[in-house]
Coordinates of C-alpha atoms in Angstrom, one line a residue:
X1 CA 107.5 105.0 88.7
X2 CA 110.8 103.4 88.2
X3 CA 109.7 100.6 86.3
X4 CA 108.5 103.2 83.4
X5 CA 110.9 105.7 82.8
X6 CA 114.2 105.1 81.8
X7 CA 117.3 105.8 84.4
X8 CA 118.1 109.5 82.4
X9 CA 114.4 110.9 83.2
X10 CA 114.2 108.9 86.9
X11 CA 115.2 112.1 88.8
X12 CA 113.0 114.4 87.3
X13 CA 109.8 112.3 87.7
X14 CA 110.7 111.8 91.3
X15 CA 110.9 115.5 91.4
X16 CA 108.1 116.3 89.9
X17 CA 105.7 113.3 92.2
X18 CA 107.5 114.7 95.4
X19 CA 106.0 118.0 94.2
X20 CA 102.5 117.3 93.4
X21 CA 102.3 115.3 96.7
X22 CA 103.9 118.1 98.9
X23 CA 101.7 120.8 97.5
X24 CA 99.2 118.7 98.3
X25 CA 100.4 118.5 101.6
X26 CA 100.4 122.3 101.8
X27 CA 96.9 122.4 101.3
X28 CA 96.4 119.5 103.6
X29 CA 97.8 121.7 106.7
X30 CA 96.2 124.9 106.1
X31 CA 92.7 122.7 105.8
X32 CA 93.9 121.5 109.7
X33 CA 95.2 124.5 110.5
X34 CA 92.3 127.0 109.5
X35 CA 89.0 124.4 109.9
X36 CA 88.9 124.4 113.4
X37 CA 89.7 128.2 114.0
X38 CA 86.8 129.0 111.3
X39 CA 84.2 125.9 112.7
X40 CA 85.2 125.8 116.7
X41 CA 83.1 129.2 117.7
X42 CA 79.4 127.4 116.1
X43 CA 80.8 123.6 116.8
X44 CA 82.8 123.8 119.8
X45 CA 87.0 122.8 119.4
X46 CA 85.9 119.1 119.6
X47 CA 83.7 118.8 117.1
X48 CA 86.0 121.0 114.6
X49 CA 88.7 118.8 114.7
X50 CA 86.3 115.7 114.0
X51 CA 85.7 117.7 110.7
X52 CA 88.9 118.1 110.1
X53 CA 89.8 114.6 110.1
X54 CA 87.2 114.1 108.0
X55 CA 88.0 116.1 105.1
X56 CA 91.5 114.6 105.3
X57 CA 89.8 111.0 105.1
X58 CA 87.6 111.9 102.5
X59 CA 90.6 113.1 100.3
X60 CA 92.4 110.3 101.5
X61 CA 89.8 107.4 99.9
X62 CA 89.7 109.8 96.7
X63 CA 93.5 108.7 96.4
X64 CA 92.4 105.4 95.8
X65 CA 90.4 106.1 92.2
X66 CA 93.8 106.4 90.5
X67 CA 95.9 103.7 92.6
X68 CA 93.2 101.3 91.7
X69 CA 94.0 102.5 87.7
X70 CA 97.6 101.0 88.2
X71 CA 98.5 98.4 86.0
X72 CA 101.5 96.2 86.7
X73 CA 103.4 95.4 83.3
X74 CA 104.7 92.3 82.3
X75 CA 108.8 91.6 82.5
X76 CA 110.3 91.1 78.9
X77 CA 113.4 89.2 80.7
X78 CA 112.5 85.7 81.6
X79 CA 115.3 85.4 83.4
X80 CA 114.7 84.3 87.4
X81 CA 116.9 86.2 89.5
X82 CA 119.5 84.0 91.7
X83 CA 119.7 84.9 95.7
X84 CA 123.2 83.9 97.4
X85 CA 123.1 80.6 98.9
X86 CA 124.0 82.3 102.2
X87 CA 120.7 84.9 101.8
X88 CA 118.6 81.6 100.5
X89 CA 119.1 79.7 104.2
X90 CA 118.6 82.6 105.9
X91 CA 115.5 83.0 104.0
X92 CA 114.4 79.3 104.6
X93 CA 115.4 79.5 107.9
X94 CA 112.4 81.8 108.9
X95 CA 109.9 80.5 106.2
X96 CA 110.7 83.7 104.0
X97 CA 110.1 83.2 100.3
X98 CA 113.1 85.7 99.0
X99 CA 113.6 84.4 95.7
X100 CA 113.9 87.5 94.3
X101 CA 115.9 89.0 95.7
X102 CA 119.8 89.6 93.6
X103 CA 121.3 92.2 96.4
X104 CA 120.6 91.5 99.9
X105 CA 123.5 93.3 101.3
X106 CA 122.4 96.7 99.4
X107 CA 119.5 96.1 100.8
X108 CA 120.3 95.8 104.0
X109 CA 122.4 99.2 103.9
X110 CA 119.6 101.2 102.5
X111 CA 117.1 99.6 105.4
X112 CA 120.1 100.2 107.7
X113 CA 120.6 103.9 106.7
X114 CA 116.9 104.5 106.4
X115 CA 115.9 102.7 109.8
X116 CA 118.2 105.7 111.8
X117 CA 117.0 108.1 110.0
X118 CA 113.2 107.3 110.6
X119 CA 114.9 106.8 114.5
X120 CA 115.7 110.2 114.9
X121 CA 112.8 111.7 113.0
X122 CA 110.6 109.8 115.1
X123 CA 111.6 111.5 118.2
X124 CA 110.6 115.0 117.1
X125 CA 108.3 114.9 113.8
X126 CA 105.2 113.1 114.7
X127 CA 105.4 115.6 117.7
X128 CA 106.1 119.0 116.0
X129 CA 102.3 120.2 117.1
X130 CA 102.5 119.3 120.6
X131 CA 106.4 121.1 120.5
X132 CA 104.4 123.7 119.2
X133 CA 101.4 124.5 121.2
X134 CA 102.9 123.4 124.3
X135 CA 106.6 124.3 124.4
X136 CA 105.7 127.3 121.8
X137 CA 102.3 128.3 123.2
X138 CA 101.1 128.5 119.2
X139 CA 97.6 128.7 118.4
X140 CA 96.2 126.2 115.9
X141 CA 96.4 128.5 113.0
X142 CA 99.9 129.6 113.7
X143 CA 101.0 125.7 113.5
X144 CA 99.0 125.0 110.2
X145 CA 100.6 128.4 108.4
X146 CA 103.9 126.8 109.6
X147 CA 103.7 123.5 108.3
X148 CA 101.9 124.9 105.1
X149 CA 104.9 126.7 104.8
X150 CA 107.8 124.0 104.9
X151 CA 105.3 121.8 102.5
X152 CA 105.2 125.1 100.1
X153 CA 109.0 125.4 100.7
X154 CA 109.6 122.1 100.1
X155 CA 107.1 121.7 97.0
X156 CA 109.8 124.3 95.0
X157 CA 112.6 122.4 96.6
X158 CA 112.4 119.3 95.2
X159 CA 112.2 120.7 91.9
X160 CA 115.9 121.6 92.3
X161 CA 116.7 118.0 92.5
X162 CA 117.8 117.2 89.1
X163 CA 119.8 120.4 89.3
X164 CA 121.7 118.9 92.2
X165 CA 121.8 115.8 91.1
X166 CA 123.8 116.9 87.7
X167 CA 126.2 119.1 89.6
X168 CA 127.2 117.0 92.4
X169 CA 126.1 113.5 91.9
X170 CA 123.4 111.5 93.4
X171 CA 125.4 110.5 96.6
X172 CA 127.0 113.8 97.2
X173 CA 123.5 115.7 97.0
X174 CA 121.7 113.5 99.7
X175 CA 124.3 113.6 101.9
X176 CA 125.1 117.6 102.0
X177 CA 121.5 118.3 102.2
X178 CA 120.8 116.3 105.2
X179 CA 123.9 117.9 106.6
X180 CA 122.6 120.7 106.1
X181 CA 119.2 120.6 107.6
X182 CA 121.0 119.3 111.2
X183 CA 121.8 123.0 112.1
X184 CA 118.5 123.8 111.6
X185 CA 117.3 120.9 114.6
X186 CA 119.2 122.7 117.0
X187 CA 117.8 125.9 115.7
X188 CA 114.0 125.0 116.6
X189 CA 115.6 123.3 120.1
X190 CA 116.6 126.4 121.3
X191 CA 114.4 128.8 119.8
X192 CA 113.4 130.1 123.6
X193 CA 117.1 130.5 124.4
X194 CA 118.1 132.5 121.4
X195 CA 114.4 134.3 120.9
X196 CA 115.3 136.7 123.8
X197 CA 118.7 138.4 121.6
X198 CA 116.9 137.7 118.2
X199 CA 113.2 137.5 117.9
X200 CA 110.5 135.6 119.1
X201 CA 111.0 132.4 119.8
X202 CA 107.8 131.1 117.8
X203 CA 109.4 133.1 114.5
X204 CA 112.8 131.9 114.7
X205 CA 111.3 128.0 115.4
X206 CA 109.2 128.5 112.6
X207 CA 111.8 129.7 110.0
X208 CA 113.7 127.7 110.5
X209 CA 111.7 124.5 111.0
X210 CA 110.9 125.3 106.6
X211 CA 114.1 125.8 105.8
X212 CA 115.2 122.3 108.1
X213 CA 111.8 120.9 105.8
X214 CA 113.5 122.2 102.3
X215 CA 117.1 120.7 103.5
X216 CA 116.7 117.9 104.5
X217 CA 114.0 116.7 102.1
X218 CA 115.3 118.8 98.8
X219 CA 117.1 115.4 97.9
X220 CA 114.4 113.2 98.5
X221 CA 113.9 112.3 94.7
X222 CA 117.1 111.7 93.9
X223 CA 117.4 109.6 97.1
X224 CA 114.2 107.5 96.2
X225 CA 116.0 107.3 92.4
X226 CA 119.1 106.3 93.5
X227 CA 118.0 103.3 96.0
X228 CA 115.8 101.9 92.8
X229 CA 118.7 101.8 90.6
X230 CA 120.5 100.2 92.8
X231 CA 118.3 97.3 92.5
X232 CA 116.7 94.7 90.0
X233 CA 113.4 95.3 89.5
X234 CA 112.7 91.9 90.5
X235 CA 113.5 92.9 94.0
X236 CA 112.4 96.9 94.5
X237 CA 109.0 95.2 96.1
X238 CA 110.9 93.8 98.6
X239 CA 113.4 96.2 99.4
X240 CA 110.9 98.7 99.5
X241 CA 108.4 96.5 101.7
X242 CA 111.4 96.0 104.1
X243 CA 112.4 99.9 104.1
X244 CA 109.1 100.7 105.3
X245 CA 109.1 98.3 107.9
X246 CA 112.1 99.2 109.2
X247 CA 111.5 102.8 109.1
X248 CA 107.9 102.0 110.3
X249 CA 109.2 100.3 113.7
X250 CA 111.9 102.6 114.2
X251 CA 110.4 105.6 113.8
X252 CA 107.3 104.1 116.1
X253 CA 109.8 103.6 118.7
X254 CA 111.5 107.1 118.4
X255 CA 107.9 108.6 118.8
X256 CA 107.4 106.6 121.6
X257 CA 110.8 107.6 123.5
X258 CA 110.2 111.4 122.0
X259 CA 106.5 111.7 123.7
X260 CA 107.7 110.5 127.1
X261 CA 110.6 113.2 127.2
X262 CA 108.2 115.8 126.1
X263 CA 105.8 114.7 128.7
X264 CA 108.7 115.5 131.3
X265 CA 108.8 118.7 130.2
X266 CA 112.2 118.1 128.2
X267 CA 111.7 119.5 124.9
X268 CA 116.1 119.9 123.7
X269 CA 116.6 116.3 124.3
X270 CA 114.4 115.1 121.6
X271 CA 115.8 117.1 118.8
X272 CA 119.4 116.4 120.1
X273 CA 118.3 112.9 119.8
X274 CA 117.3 113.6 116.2
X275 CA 120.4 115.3 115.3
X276 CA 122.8 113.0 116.2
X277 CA 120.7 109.9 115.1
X278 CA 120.2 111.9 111.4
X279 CA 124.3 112.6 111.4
X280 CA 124.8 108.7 111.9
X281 CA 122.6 107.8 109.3
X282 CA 123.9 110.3 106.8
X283 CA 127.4 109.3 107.5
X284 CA 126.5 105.6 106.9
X285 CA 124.9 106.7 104.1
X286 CA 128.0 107.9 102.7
X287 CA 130.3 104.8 103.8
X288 CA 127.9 102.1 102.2
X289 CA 127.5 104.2 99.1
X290 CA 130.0 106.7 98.0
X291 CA 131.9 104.1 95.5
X292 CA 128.1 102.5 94.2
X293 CA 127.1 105.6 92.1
X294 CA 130.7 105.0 89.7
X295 CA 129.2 101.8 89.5
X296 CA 126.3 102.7 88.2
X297 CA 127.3 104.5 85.7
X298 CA 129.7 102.2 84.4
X299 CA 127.3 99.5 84.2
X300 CA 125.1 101.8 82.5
X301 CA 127.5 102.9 79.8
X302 CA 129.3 99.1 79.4

């Protein structure tokens, strides 16, 4: 997507994909949530699940038909980007062929950043179910209704990205967002501590696990603009394929670390994990690229 549109429309088109793809989400979660409730009585709890996968798999190799449409467009500029000599023996040094690659210490910032932040989501995300139906005690449609409704939530959230974006800047937006969705961690921690004076527990988790969905991820397009312009095209392939990894492994290992302290029984450890891991990447965030944004637009207007 960022190799066809211009820099002016980038935001907006990242809204609007992050849209589409979280309403489809939505309908993703009430599909999990409600098939096995409405299929468990005539096909036992087993067997609805199995069905439920199954739609989702089904949907999943429809995705294909229109990422097999793609067509990659030729570069008008001829020129061959220039890695830093330093970057190039790095690169030879474990058989890597980088040559494309203009910016490796932007690089490493955003896979620096991004790596904590998949950390700390990976102790508590993957896991929201079982913090759900064990340390909740929520039936299966009371899960799905709640993460139909953070992917709702956060379907009309991302549409006020370019809004945020044009009041406070690209930098400034990501980082008070995901600021803001940190209270909101604690929030679902101690849901059974604070249920007792407020409401039940299962409501105030659930509230507040959307509005920690819409927070934190409201910036998302602008986030996903922003580390593209960063780059050259040239090397958005491989920044991108070493984000993921990152992100991949780290959030992998969070899971891994999250599950055994839920397994003890310890279900405020793993969100405090989470929170503190998402305010380090956020304030990184904000060290490495504060100052790049002016840039930007300088080099944009020169």
């Amino acid at each position: 997507m960022a190799e066809n549109s211009a820099p002016r429309e980038r935001v907006h088109l990242f809204s609007v994909g992050s849209t589409l793809s979280t309403g489809a989400a939505m309908g993703g979660s009430l599909l999990a949530g409600f098939v096995p409730l409405w299929f468990s009585p005539a096909l036992g709890k087993v067997a609805a699940y199995r069905w439920a996968a199954s739609v989702g798999i089904v949907f999943w190799f429809f995705s294909l038909i229109p990422a097999w449409m793609l067509r990659q467009y030729p570069r008008d500029v001829a020129e061959e980007p220039i890695m830093p000599n330093q970057s190039r023996r790095t690169a030879r040094l474990f058989g890597l062929r980088w040559g494309s690659i203009r910016n490796p210490l932007l690089i490493a910032k955003l896979v620096i950043s991004g790596t904590m932040l998949s950390f700390g989501a990976g102790f508590v995300v993957p896991l929201f179910n079982v913090f759900f139906q064990e340390g909740l005690h929520a039936q299966d449609h009371q899960i799905g209704l709640t993460f139909a409704s953070g992917s709702g939530i956060l379907a009309m959230a991302t549409l006020l990205a370019p809004f945020l974006h044009e009041r406070l800047g690209k930098v400034p937006a990501i980082v008070l967002s995901r600021l803001a969705s940190v209270p909101f961690i604690l929030v679902i921690a101690f849901a059974q501590d604070i249920g007792p004076y407020l409401a039940p527990a299962l409501s105030i988790a659930g509230i507040a696990y959307v509005l920690r969905v819409g927070l934190m991820n409201v910036a998302a397009p602008i986030a996903s603009a922003f580390s593209m312009e960063l780059l050259d095209e040239t090397e958005r392939g491989t920044a991108t394929g070493l984000q993921m990894t990152g992100s991949g492994i780290a959030g992998a290992l969070g899971s891994y670390l999250g599950s055994l302290l839920m397994a003890a029984g310890d279900y405020h450890a793993p969100f405090g994990a989470m929170a503190a891991l998402y305010l380090v990447s956020t304030g990184l965030f904000w060290i490495f690229f504060r100052r790049e944004e002016k840039r930007l637009a300088v080099a944009t207007s020169a």
